[in-house]
Coordinates of C-alpha atoms in Angstrom, one line a residue:
M1 CA -77.9 -97.2 -81.8
D2 CA -75.8 -99.6 -79.2
R3 CA -72.9 -98.6 -77.0
R4 CA -69.6 -100.2 -80.2
D5 CA -71.5 -97.5 -82.1
I6 CA -71.6 -94.5 -79.4
L7 CA -67.9 -95.2 -78.7
K8 CA -64.9 -93.7 -81.6
V9 CA -61.5 -93.9 -81.7
A10 CA -59.8 -91.5 -83.0
V11 CA -56.7 -91.8 -85.0
L12 CA -54.4 -88.8 -85.8
A13 CA -51.6 -89.1 -88.6
A14 CA -49.2 -85.3 -88.7
G15 CA -52.1 -83.6 -87.8
G16 CA -54.9 -85.5 -88.7
T17 CA -58.4 -85.1 -86.9
A18 CA -60.7 -87.7 -84.9
V19 CA -63.0 -90.2 -86.8
S20 CA -64.8 -93.0 -85.9
A21 CA -62.8 -96.7 -86.3
P22 CA -64.2 -97.8 -89.4
A23 CA -63.1 -94.8 -91.2
A24 CA -60.2 -94.7 -89.5
A25 CA -57.4 -95.5 -92.3
A26 CA -59.2 -93.4 -94.8
T27 CA -59.1 -90.3 -92.5
A28 CA -55.0 -90.4 -91.8
R29 CA -54.9 -90.3 -95.2
K30 CA -56.6 -87.5 -96.9
S31 CA -55.3 -85.7 -93.3
A32 CA -52.0 -86.6 -94.5
L33 CA -52.6 -85.2 -97.8
S34 CA -53.8 -82.2 -97.4
L35 CA -51.8 -81.0 -94.9
G36 CA -48.5 -82.0 -97.2
A37 CA -46.6 -84.5 -95.2
T38 CA -44.3 -86.7 -96.5
G39 CA -44.9 -90.1 -97.8
D40 CA -44.8 -92.0 -94.0
A41 CA -48.5 -91.4 -93.2
K42 CA -49.1 -93.6 -97.0
R43 CA -46.2 -96.0 -95.3
Y44 CA -47.8 -96.7 -92.0
A45 CA -51.6 -95.7 -92.7
G46 CA -51.8 -99.6 -93.1
A47 CA -49.8 -100.5 -89.5
L48 CA -52.0 -97.7 -87.6
Q49 CA -55.5 -98.9 -88.6
R50 CA -54.2 -102.8 -87.0
I51 CA -53.1 -100.8 -84.1
A52 CA -56.4 -98.2 -82.9
A53 CA -58.3 -101.1 -83.9
Y54 CA -56.5 -103.4 -81.8
A55 CA -56.9 -100.7 -79.7
D56 CA -60.7 -100.2 -79.4
V57 CA -60.8 -104.1 -78.9
H58 CA -58.5 -104.1 -75.6
R59 CA -60.7 -100.9 -74.8
R60 CA -63.7 -102.7 -75.4
E61 CA -63.3 -106.3 -74.1
Y62 CA -61.1 -105.2 -70.3
G63 CA -64.3 -102.5 -70.0
L64 CA -61.8 -99.4 -70.4
P65 CA -63.6 -96.0 -70.1
G66 CA -60.9 -95.3 -72.2
L67 CA -57.6 -95.5 -74.2
T68 CA -55.6 -93.8 -75.5
L69 CA -51.8 -94.4 -77.1
V70 CA -48.5 -92.5 -79.8
V71 CA -46.7 -93.9 -81.8
V72 CA -43.5 -93.1 -83.2
A73 CA -41.5 -94.5 -86.2
P74 CA -38.3 -93.0 -88.5
G75 CA -38.9 -89.9 -91.0
G76 CA -39.9 -88.1 -87.9
Y77 CA -44.4 -89.9 -88.0
S78 CA -46.0 -90.2 -85.2
A79 CA -49.5 -90.6 -84.6
Q80 CA -52.4 -91.1 -82.1
V81 CA -54.8 -93.5 -81.0
R82 CA -58.1 -92.2 -78.4
S83 CA -60.5 -94.9 -77.6
G84 CA -63.9 -94.2 -75.8
F85 CA -64.5 -91.6 -73.4
S86 CA -62.6 -89.0 -70.5
H87 CA -66.3 -88.4 -68.9
V88 CA -68.4 -92.2 -69.5
E89 CA -71.4 -90.8 -68.0
R90 CA -70.8 -87.1 -70.4
Q91 CA -69.7 -89.3 -73.3
E92 CA -67.3 -86.6 -73.4
A93 CA -64.4 -87.6 -76.0
L94 CA -60.8 -87.8 -75.2
R95 CA -58.6 -84.9 -76.3
P96 CA -55.2 -84.4 -77.1
D97 CA -54.1 -82.2 -74.7
H98 CA -56.0 -84.2 -72.4
L99 CA -53.2 -85.2 -69.0
F100 CA -52.7 -89.2 -68.1
Q101 CA -51.7 -89.4 -64.5
I102 CA -48.0 -92.0 -66.0
G103 CA -47.7 -93.6 -62.8
S104 CA -43.8 -95.9 -62.4
I105 CA -43.0 -94.7 -66.2
S106 CA -41.8 -91.7 -64.3
K107 CA -38.7 -94.0 -63.1
S108 CA -37.6 -93.9 -66.3
F109 CA -37.4 -89.2 -66.3
V110 CA -35.9 -89.5 -62.3
S111 CA -33.1 -92.1 -63.1
L112 CA -32.3 -89.5 -66.2
C113 CA -31.9 -86.3 -63.9
I114 CA -29.7 -88.4 -61.0
H115 CA -26.8 -89.8 -64.4
Q116 CA -26.9 -86.1 -65.7
L117 CA -25.9 -85.3 -61.7
A118 CA -23.5 -87.1 -62.3
Q119 CA -22.4 -86.3 -65.5
E120 CA -22.2 -82.6 -63.6
G121 CA -20.3 -84.6 -61.4
R122 CA -22.0 -83.7 -58.1
L123 CA -22.0 -87.6 -57.3
S124 CA -21.3 -91.1 -58.8
L125 CA -23.9 -93.8 -59.4
S126 CA -21.7 -96.0 -57.2
D127 CA -22.5 -93.2 -53.8
D128 CA -24.1 -95.0 -50.9
I129 CA -27.6 -93.0 -50.7
R130 CA -26.3 -92.0 -46.5
K131 CA -23.6 -89.9 -48.5
V132 CA -25.8 -87.5 -51.0
L133 CA -28.0 -88.2 -48.3
P134 CA -27.4 -88.7 -45.1
E135 CA -31.0 -87.8 -42.6
V136 CA -32.6 -91.1 -44.6
A137 CA -33.7 -93.3 -41.9
L138 CA -31.9 -96.4 -42.6
P139 CA -29.3 -98.3 -40.3
P140 CA -26.0 -97.2 -41.0
E141 CA -25.3 -100.9 -42.8
P142 CA -25.6 -102.4 -45.7
P143 CA -23.9 -99.8 -48.0
I144 CA -27.1 -98.7 -50.6
T145 CA -25.4 -97.5 -53.6
L146 CA -27.7 -95.2 -56.1
V147 CA -27.3 -97.9 -59.4
N148 CA -29.1 -99.9 -56.4
L149 CA -31.9 -97.3 -56.0
M150 CA -32.3 -97.2 -59.6
D151 CA -32.7 -101.1 -60.9
H152 CA -34.5 -102.5 -57.6
S153 CA -31.8 -104.1 -56.1
S154 CA -31.2 -102.2 -52.7
G155 CA -33.5 -104.7 -50.9
L156 CA -36.2 -101.3 -49.8
P157 CA -40.0 -102.1 -49.2
D158 CA -42.0 -101.8 -52.1
S159 CA -44.1 -98.3 -50.9
A160 CA -42.5 -97.5 -46.3
P161 CA -42.6 -94.6 -46.8
L162 CA -39.4 -93.4 -46.0
F163 CA -40.2 -91.9 -42.2
P164 CA -42.1 -95.5 -41.5
R165 CA -44.4 -96.1 -38.3
T166 CA -41.5 -98.9 -37.0
P167 CA -40.2 -99.1 -33.7
D168 CA -37.1 -98.2 -34.6
G169 CA -38.4 -95.4 -37.0
K170 CA -36.0 -96.8 -40.4
L171 CA -36.6 -98.9 -43.0
W172 CA -34.4 -102.1 -43.6
S173 CA -32.9 -103.6 -46.7
A174 CA -33.9 -107.3 -46.9
F175 CA -31.0 -108.8 -48.9
K176 CA -27.5 -107.2 -49.2
P177 CA -27.9 -105.1 -52.0
G178 CA -27.0 -105.9 -55.7
S179 CA -28.0 -109.3 -54.9
A180 CA -31.4 -109.9 -55.9
W181 CA -34.3 -108.2 -57.2
S182 CA -37.2 -106.4 -55.4
Y183 CA -38.7 -103.2 -57.3
S184 CA -39.6 -100.6 -54.8
N185 CA -41.8 -97.5 -55.2
T186 CA -38.8 -96.7 -52.0
A187 CA -36.1 -96.0 -53.6
Y188 CA -37.2 -94.3 -56.3
Q189 CA -39.0 -92.0 -53.1
L190 CA -35.4 -91.6 -51.8
L191 CA -34.6 -90.5 -55.9
G192 CA -36.0 -87.6 -55.6
K193 CA -34.9 -86.5 -52.9
V194 CA -31.6 -86.3 -54.1
I195 CA -32.4 -84.8 -56.5
E196 CA -33.7 -81.7 -54.9
R197 CA -30.9 -82.1 -52.6
L198 CA -28.8 -81.1 -55.4
D199 CA -30.5 -79.2 -57.5
G200 CA -31.9 -77.2 -54.4
R201 CA -35.6 -76.6 -56.0
P202 CA -38.7 -78.9 -55.6
L203 CA -38.6 -82.1 -57.9
A204 CA -40.9 -80.8 -60.6
Q205 CA -38.9 -77.9 -61.4
S206 CA -35.8 -79.9 -62.1
L207 CA -37.9 -82.5 -64.3
E208 CA -38.6 -79.7 -65.9
R209 CA -35.6 -77.4 -66.1
R210 CA -33.8 -81.0 -67.3
I211 CA -36.1 -83.1 -69.1
F212 CA -39.1 -81.2 -70.7
A213 CA -38.3 -77.6 -71.4
P214 CA -35.3 -79.6 -73.7
L215 CA -37.3 -82.0 -75.2
G216 CA -40.4 -79.4 -75.7
M217 CA -42.5 -81.6 -73.9
T218 CA -44.7 -78.3 -73.2
G219 CA -47.5 -79.9 -72.2
A220 CA -45.8 -82.7 -68.8
R221 CA -46.2 -82.0 -65.6
G222 CA -43.4 -83.0 -63.0
A223 CA -46.1 -82.6 -60.2
I224 CA -49.1 -84.2 -59.8
F225 CA -51.7 -81.6 -58.2
A226 CA -55.2 -80.7 -58.0
S227 CA -55.3 -77.4 -59.3
D228 CA -54.5 -78.5 -62.6
R229 CA -57.3 -81.3 -62.6
G230 CA -59.5 -79.8 -65.4
R231 CA -56.4 -81.2 -67.5
Y232 CA -57.0 -84.2 -66.8
A233 CA -59.1 -86.6 -68.3
A234 CA -61.2 -88.0 -65.9
S235 CA -61.1 -91.0 -64.0
Y236 CA -62.3 -93.9 -62.7
T237 CA -60.9 -97.0 -60.2
A238 CA -62.1 -100.1 -58.5
F239 CA -65.3 -99.1 -56.9
D240 CA -64.8 -101.0 -53.9
A241 CA -60.9 -102.3 -53.7
G242 CA -61.1 -104.9 -51.9
V243 CA -63.7 -106.5 -54.3
D244 CA -62.8 -104.7 -57.6
S245 CA -59.6 -105.0 -59.0
H246 CA -59.5 -107.9 -61.2
I247 CA -60.8 -106.3 -64.7
H248 CA -63.8 -106.1 -65.6
G249 CA -65.5 -105.1 -61.8
R250 CA -67.7 -102.6 -61.0
L251 CA -65.7 -98.7 -61.8
G252 CA -66.3 -95.5 -59.8
P253 CA -65.5 -92.4 -60.5
A254 CA -61.6 -91.9 -58.6
A255 CA -60.1 -90.1 -56.0
W256 CA -57.7 -87.5 -56.2
I257 CA -54.2 -87.6 -54.5
N258 CA -51.5 -84.7 -55.4
T259 CA -48.1 -86.3 -56.3
T260 CA -45.0 -85.8 -56.1
T261 CA -43.1 -88.4 -55.6
G262 CA -40.1 -89.2 -57.6
A263 CA -41.6 -93.2 -57.6
G264 CA -45.0 -92.0 -59.8
C265 CA -45.1 -88.3 -60.4
I266 CA -45.3 -87.4 -63.8
A267 CA -48.0 -86.2 -65.6
A268 CA -48.4 -85.1 -69.8
T269 CA -50.2 -85.7 -73.0
T270 CA -49.6 -88.2 -75.3
G271 CA -47.7 -85.6 -77.5
D272 CA -45.8 -85.1 -75.1
M273 CA -44.7 -88.7 -73.9
A274 CA -44.1 -88.7 -78.4
H275 CA -41.0 -86.5 -77.6
W276 CA -39.4 -89.0 -74.6
L277 CA -40.1 -92.3 -77.2
R278 CA -38.5 -91.1 -79.1
Y279 CA -35.2 -89.5 -77.3
L280 CA -35.8 -93.1 -75.6
V281 CA -35.1 -94.3 -78.9
S282 CA -32.0 -92.2 -80.0
A283 CA -30.5 -92.7 -76.1
G284 CA -31.2 -96.6 -77.3
C285 CA -28.8 -95.8 -79.6
G286 CA -26.3 -93.9 -77.9
K287 CA -26.6 -90.4 -78.7
G288 CA -27.4 -88.9 -76.0
A289 CA -28.3 -85.2 -76.9
P290 CA -29.7 -83.2 -75.9
L291 CA -30.0 -84.2 -72.0
L292 CA -26.7 -86.2 -71.9
S293 CA -23.3 -87.2 -73.7
D294 CA -23.4 -90.4 -75.8
D295 CA -21.2 -92.1 -73.0
G296 CA -23.2 -90.8 -70.4
A297 CA -27.0 -92.3 -72.9
R298 CA -25.1 -95.5 -73.2
N299 CA -24.4 -95.6 -68.9
F300 CA -28.7 -94.8 -68.6
T301 CA -29.5 -97.2 -71.0
N302 CA -27.7 -100.3 -69.7
A303 CA -29.6 -102.7 -67.6
T304 CA -27.5 -102.9 -64.5
A305 CA -29.7 -106.6 -62.6
A306 CA -31.4 -109.4 -63.4
A307 CA -35.0 -109.2 -62.9
P308 CA -36.1 -113.1 -62.9
N309 CA -39.4 -111.2 -61.5
W310 CA -40.6 -108.3 -64.5
P311 CA -44.3 -109.8 -65.4
V312 CA -43.0 -110.0 -68.7
G313 CA -39.4 -111.6 -70.6
N314 CA -40.1 -115.1 -69.2
G315 CA -37.8 -114.6 -66.3
T316 CA -34.8 -113.1 -68.3
A317 CA -35.9 -109.7 -68.3
R318 CA -33.2 -107.2 -66.9
Y319 CA -33.8 -103.7 -65.6
G320 CA -31.7 -100.6 -65.1
A321 CA -32.5 -97.1 -64.9
G322 CA -36.2 -97.0 -64.0
L323 CA -36.1 -98.9 -68.1
A324 CA -36.8 -103.1 -68.2
H325 CA -35.3 -104.9 -70.9
V326 CA -37.1 -107.4 -72.0
P327 CA -36.1 -109.3 -75.6
V328 CA -38.1 -109.4 -78.3
E329 CA -36.5 -111.2 -81.5
G330 CA -33.2 -111.5 -81.1
R331 CA -32.7 -107.5 -80.2
T332 CA -33.8 -105.8 -76.6
I333 CA -36.8 -103.8 -76.1
M334 CA -37.0 -101.3 -73.4
H335 CA -40.9 -100.9 -71.8
H336 CA -41.6 -100.3 -68.0
T337 CA -45.5 -99.7 -67.6
G338 CA -47.2 -97.1 -64.7
G339 CA -49.9 -98.5 -62.1
M340 CA -51.8 -95.2 -60.7
V341 CA -54.8 -94.8 -58.5
S342 CA -56.8 -93.4 -61.3
F343 CA -55.0 -93.9 -65.1
S344 CA -52.7 -97.4 -66.2
S345 CA -50.1 -96.8 -68.3
S346 CA -47.4 -98.9 -70.1
M347 CA -44.5 -98.3 -73.1
H348 CA -42.8 -100.2 -75.0
V349 CA -39.1 -98.2 -77.2
D350 CA -37.5 -100.8 -79.8
P351 CA -34.3 -98.4 -80.5
V352 CA -32.8 -100.4 -83.5
A353 CA -35.6 -100.5 -85.3
G354 CA -36.6 -96.5 -84.3
V355 CA -40.6 -97.5 -82.8
G356 CA -42.4 -96.8 -79.5
C357 CA -45.4 -97.1 -77.9
F358 CA -47.0 -95.0 -75.4
A359 CA -51.0 -96.1 -74.0
S360 CA -53.2 -94.7 -71.2
T361 CA -56.1 -94.9 -69.9
N362 CA -58.0 -93.7 -67.9
C363 CA -58.3 -96.1 -64.6
G364 CA -56.9 -97.5 -62.5
Q365 CA -56.5 -100.1 -59.5
Q366 CA -57.2 -103.2 -61.7
D367 CA -55.4 -105.6 -62.7
Y368 CA -54.5 -104.4 -65.9
R369 CA -51.8 -102.4 -68.1
P370 CA -51.8 -101.2 -71.9
R371 CA -48.5 -104.1 -72.0
D372 CA -50.1 -106.2 -75.0
L373 CA -51.2 -103.3 -76.8
T374 CA -47.8 -101.2 -77.3
A375 CA -45.8 -104.6 -77.6
Y376 CA -48.1 -105.1 -80.5
A377 CA -48.4 -101.1 -82.0
C378 CA -44.5 -101.8 -81.8
A379 CA -44.4 -105.3 -83.3
V380 CA -46.6 -104.2 -86.2
L381 CA -44.4 -101.0 -86.8
R382 CA -41.3 -102.7 -86.3
N383 CA -43.1 -105.5 -89.3
V384 CA -44.0 -102.1 -92.0
I385 CA -39.9 -101.0 -91.3
E386 CA -38.5 -105.1 -91.1
P387 CA -41.0 -106.6 -93.4
H388 CA -40.7 -110.3 -92.3
A389 CA -41.7 -111.8 -95.8
G390 CA -45.6 -110.8 -95.8
L391 CA -46.2 -112.1 -92.5
L392 CA -47.9 -109.9 -89.4
P393 CA -47.4 -109.8 -85.8
K394 CA -50.5 -110.9 -84.0
P395 CA -52.3 -109.7 -81.4
A396 CA -51.9 -110.8 -77.7
P397 CA -55.6 -112.7 -77.2
I398 CA -57.2 -111.1 -74.7
K399 CA -56.9 -112.3 -71.8
P400 CA -60.4 -113.2 -69.4
A401 CA -60.5 -112.5 -65.4
P402 CA -58.0 -114.6 -64.2
K403 CA -59.6 -116.9 -61.2
P404 CA -58.4 -116.7 -57.5
A405 CA -56.3 -119.6 -56.5
P406 CA -58.1 -122.1 -54.2
I407 CA -57.5 -120.5 -50.6
A408 CA -55.5 -122.5 -47.9
K409 CA -56.4 -126.4 -47.2
A410 CA -58.9 -127.0 -44.3
G411 CA -59.0 -128.1 -41.1
P412 CA -58.3 -127.3 -37.0
V413 CA -56.6 -123.6 -36.8
R414 CA -54.9 -122.5 -34.1
A415 CA -56.0 -120.4 -31.4
D416 CA -52.7 -118.3 -32.1
L417 CA -53.5 -117.8 -36.0
A418 CA -56.9 -117.2 -35.5
A419 CA -56.4 -113.9 -33.2
L420 CA -54.4 -112.8 -36.2
A421 CA -57.0 -112.7 -38.8
G422 CA -59.3 -110.7 -40.3
R423 CA -60.1 -108.1 -42.4
Y424 CA -57.3 -104.2 -42.0
E425 CA -57.7 -100.9 -44.0
N426 CA -55.8 -98.5 -44.3
D427 CA -57.7 -95.2 -45.7
S428 CA -55.5 -94.1 -48.9
P429 CA -56.9 -95.0 -52.5
W430 CA -53.2 -96.4 -52.5
F431 CA -53.6 -99.1 -50.1
G432 CA -57.9 -100.4 -49.7
A433 CA -57.7 -103.6 -47.3
L434 CA -55.9 -106.6 -46.5
Q435 CA -56.7 -109.5 -45.6
I436 CA -55.7 -112.0 -43.5
E437 CA -56.9 -115.4 -43.0
A438 CA -55.8 -118.4 -40.9
H439 CA -56.1 -122.3 -41.5
S440 CA -54.1 -125.2 -40.4
D441 CA -50.9 -125.4 -42.9
G442 CA -50.4 -121.6 -41.5
L443 CA -51.3 -117.5 -41.7
Y444 CA -51.6 -116.1 -45.1
L445 CA -52.2 -112.9 -46.9
D446 CA -55.6 -112.9 -49.1
L447 CA -54.8 -111.0 -52.2
E448 CA -59.0 -111.2 -54.7
G449 CA -58.5 -114.6 -54.0
N450 CA -55.0 -115.6 -54.6
S451 CA -53.4 -116.5 -50.4
I452 CA -49.7 -116.0 -50.7
P453 CA -48.2 -117.8 -47.5
L454 CA -46.6 -116.0 -44.0
E455 CA -43.9 -117.1 -42.0
A456 CA -42.9 -115.9 -38.8
N457 CA -39.1 -114.0 -38.0
P458 CA -38.3 -113.9 -34.6
D459 CA -38.2 -110.3 -35.1
G460 CA -42.1 -110.0 -34.1
Y461 CA -43.1 -109.6 -38.1
W462 CA -44.0 -111.9 -40.5
T463 CA -42.9 -112.1 -43.5
L464 CA -44.2 -113.4 -47.5
K465 CA -43.0 -116.8 -48.5
V466 CA -41.9 -115.9 -51.7
P467 CA -38.0 -115.3 -52.6
A468 CA -36.6 -111.5 -51.9
S469 CA -39.3 -110.5 -50.2
T470 CA -39.3 -106.8 -48.5
E471 CA -42.1 -106.7 -47.2
R472 CA -42.8 -107.0 -42.8
F473 CA -46.6 -107.8 -41.2
R474 CA -46.2 -106.9 -37.4
F475 CA -50.3 -107.3 -35.1
E476 CA -50.0 -104.7 -32.5
G477 CA -52.1 -103.4 -30.5
L478 CA -54.2 -105.6 -28.3
V479 CA -57.4 -106.3 -27.3
N480 CA -59.7 -108.8 -26.2
G481 CA -56.3 -110.7 -27.5
R482 CA -56.9 -109.8 -30.7
P483 CA -54.5 -106.7 -33.0
Q484 CA -56.5 -104.0 -33.9
V485 CA -53.3 -102.7 -35.9
L486 CA -51.7 -104.7 -38.9
N487 CA -48.3 -102.6 -39.6
F488 CA -47.8 -103.1 -43.3
S489 CA -44.3 -102.5 -44.3
G490 CA -44.2 -98.5 -42.1
N491 CA -48.0 -98.1 -43.0
D492 CA -50.5 -98.5 -40.4
F493 CA -53.7 -101.0 -41.3
E494 CA -57.2 -100.9 -39.1
R495 CA -59.2 -103.4 -38.1
R496 CA -62.7 -103.6 -39.8
D497 CA -64.0 -106.6 -39.9
T498 CA -67.0 -107.2 -41.3

């Protein structure tokens, strides 16, 4: 029996049991009938079969160890699909009670807590972060509102520590807040600290009290700690982050990292995420109970900033409160992805049709998110509810591994630039290595063969030569004329040339 025969897809429809892929639809129907479910399971059986088949293709063609997803639809319908393994070497199947780290999808939960605090009159969304968190290591100007932080228009860097290792020890805003868009995990670290300040408890406890308990997310965790490790699917990551970050790169067991930051601290089962999908469907229709008022729900699901760099939407996406809003078939779909060292996730929600999908794989640090899968699942379910003259949605084609862009021009290289070039490493699994290349036309950051030009600034920093760049590079610690440290947005990377 080859590997494709061994690997299985589990489909649970209204409480069904795990089955092999060829029998998925029949077992879903049988389970629904034996459990006395409503006609919804029958109605969606064909759609679920197509979703399960596409999930298995994703898992196999992208070389993922395992893949899990949950869908919701009107009438109380939900179903789960599991493909592949938790522990590949032992061929241990994924279970419905396995926790998956949802990564940046956590941002929508954190934003909802901020909206609850605003509804309680304990802060205003227009407050400068310095007002509610005066210890923040920022210069006194310009003002950065809580909305700027939630919609990534703050100008803060992506992943700088709250107290960065910089000459002045402060964070910075690279553009006037509200004038541009650049994704910032640092912004959500600050929002998590705001919630802790006002609630007087760790963020994980606020998430439990404010969201998990009211929604019935009994398995969810608001912090990622090794004490819960036995509840997680075994997870994998790029074998060498500097070499294997592309799709189909080699995999190895993932390092464990405890995480409590508001940028991505939540772990949940697929059953838990079904509750969150249903709430987003409701909130997207202006119904806030049990977490917000109806006005609060409309504010929460309002996209407050254009997000031209969002990976989908062809430059038309908007963003607000931890959710991207992407136009699809004349309507707006709420969407987000999440990437952790050991998990990669995606979520799509269509409030008009009342459908949603969350998917996650127990593999991280590669150029993959299951966004095509969650988008397809919503399209297939939407087609059941709103048939389009018998036309079935087509799944996105499996994308080949990206080909690296050519390195910059060959030719004479300035000696001062050649001295800066090299491999710089940070031992955190979040970062890995940065490769700096010197070429005849300047200095480049080489990301897996893709060259991004750098430009020098009068303040001694280098920045990426891209629109609204928020990251800073500073070369320090000269020995024999060559820097031994590259400070990347407040994080130190040591020179380790091969």
